[in-house]
């Protein structure tokens, strides 16, 4: 069986796929070669490559689109439904992504709060004028998106004695109690949720509802000198209001693992501000590779056996 592994620059994923599925042909496929390769593929693993209606329409042998991760925002789900092609992902819990991304989010919260980019510049200038940042200990943190990733972030923050505020699409009092959230808001009350929070961390999927979720009104509601961390998707935050908030001091700093266009341009003006940045690498670690590989292998085996797939999106 031919399995297309898109985004072949992610060589570590290709390697674990070949190790776990030795009986199948794993074909690393560049985006510009996808149209030629798709007609012979039975499984497509998108990774970071857009899978549009034309690709789905031309893939006459396609039986499954299986994401190696959570996000399927770059897959044309309507086109897949129209052809009856199942789309599945690897949820935060079973895949290990929740823990991996939460750990990375914690790094961003600390690095941005303690002004790590300025520390780097100070070191390069051979200066001892270190900046004074903000500590997580005893702080008030708003977690926007208390799902698989957000719940793990909440658990990691407990030792800091932080007051945790959650934002979730639907109310869930039991989850709020389990995680020790002081308050749990629905998304329509986001501006209320972020008030008085020194740190806000975003861990929501990119959907029509979350596109531009953090806009001028939300940023204006955050206290002066606060910190924003985004480990979800770049377009969840409106770009120009973010830059304005950094320039005005409304935001002390931002931690960004995701951007509006990726790969991000290193000359992007956002890097002229107090921004701790990483290249969409929050999940890139061993527990993600092991856990997600088990999810992917399991679904391919179920597909071959004619059994119901797990973690279907369509």
PDB file of N, CA and C in Angstrom, residues 9 62 100 175 189 196 203 210 216 235 245-246 248-249 291:
ATOM      1  N   UNK A   9      10.142  17.484   4.709  1.00  0.00           N
ATOM      2  CA  UNK A   9      11.179  18.085   5.542  1.00  0.00           C
ATOM      3  C   UNK A   9      11.107  17.556   6.970  1.00  0.00           C
ATOM      4  N   UNK A  62      -7.679   6.677  -3.105  1.00  0.00           N
ATOM      5  CA  UNK A  62      -7.561   7.160  -1.728  1.00  0.00           C
ATOM      6  C   UNK A  62      -8.615   6.538  -0.818  1.00  0.00           C
ATOM      7  N   UNK A 100       3.205  17.170  25.160  1.00  0.00           N
ATOM      8  CA  UNK A 100       4.321  17.793  24.447  1.00  0.00           C
ATOM      9  C   UNK A 100       4.091  19.289  24.241  1.00  0.00           C
ATOM     10  N   UNK A 175     -14.821  19.375  34.793  1.00  0.00           N
ATOM     11  CA  UNK A 175     -13.441  19.575  34.353  1.00  0.00           C
ATOM     12  C   UNK A 175     -12.813  20.745  35.105  1.00  0.00           C
ATOM     13  N   UNK A 189     -17.330  35.218  26.284  1.00  0.00           N
ATOM     14  CA  UNK A 189     -16.967  36.092  27.404  1.00  0.00           C
ATOM     15  C   UNK A 189     -15.445  36.219  27.529  1.00  0.00           C
ATOM     16  N   UNK A 196      -7.375  41.264  34.156  1.00  0.00           N
ATOM     17  CA  UNK A 196      -6.574  41.018  35.364  1.00  0.00           C
ATOM     18  C   UNK A 196      -5.674  39.789  35.262  1.00  0.00           C
ATOM     19  N   UNK A 203      -4.655  27.827  23.208  1.00  0.00           N
ATOM     20  CA  UNK A 203      -4.505  26.420  22.807  1.00  0.00           C
ATOM     21  C   UNK A 203      -5.798  25.926  22.172  1.00  0.00           C
ATOM     22  N   UNK A 210     -12.718  30.565  15.650  1.00  0.00           N
ATOM     23  CA  UNK A 210     -11.523  31.032  16.362  1.00  0.00           C
ATOM     24  C   UNK A 210     -10.606  31.896  15.502  1.00  0.00           C
ATOM     25  N   UNK A 216      -8.536  43.289  18.696  1.00  0.00           N
ATOM     26  CA  UNK A 216      -8.233  44.523  19.425  1.00  0.00           C
ATOM     27  C   UNK A 216      -8.959  44.580  20.759  1.00  0.00           C
ATOM     28  N   UNK A 235      -3.366  32.523  12.835  1.00  0.00           N
ATOM     29  CA  UNK A 235      -4.524  33.381  12.566  1.00  0.00           C
ATOM     30  C   UNK A 235      -5.532  33.490  13.705  1.00  0.00           C
ATOM     31  N   UNK A 245      -0.161  46.280  20.417  1.00  0.00           N
ATOM     32  CA  UNK A 245      -0.158  46.026  21.861  1.00  0.00           C
ATOM     33  C   UNK A 245       1.263  45.875  22.394  1.00  0.00           C
ATOM     34  N   UNK A 246       2.145  45.271  21.600  1.00  0.00           N
ATOM     35  CA  UNK A 246       3.547  45.156  22.004  1.00  0.00           C
ATOM     36  C   UNK A 246       4.230  46.519  21.996  1.00  0.00           C
ATOM     37  N   UNK A 248       2.809  49.459  22.414  1.00  0.00           N
ATOM     38  CA  UNK A 248       2.254  50.377  23.414  1.00  0.00           C
ATOM     39  C   UNK A 248       2.606  49.983  24.843  1.00  0.00           C
ATOM     40  N   UNK A 249       3.060  48.732  25.032  1.00  0.00           N
ATOM     41  CA  UNK A 249       3.327  48.255  26.381  1.00  0.00           C
ATOM     42  C   UNK A 249       2.145  47.553  27.009  1.00  0.00           C
ATOM     43  N   UNK A 291       3.698   8.362  20.489  1.00  0.00           N
ATOM     44  CA  UNK A 291       2.253   8.289  20.687  1.00  0.00           C
ATOM     45  C   UNK A 291       1.471   8.448  19.401  1.00  0.00           C
TER      46      UNK A 291
END
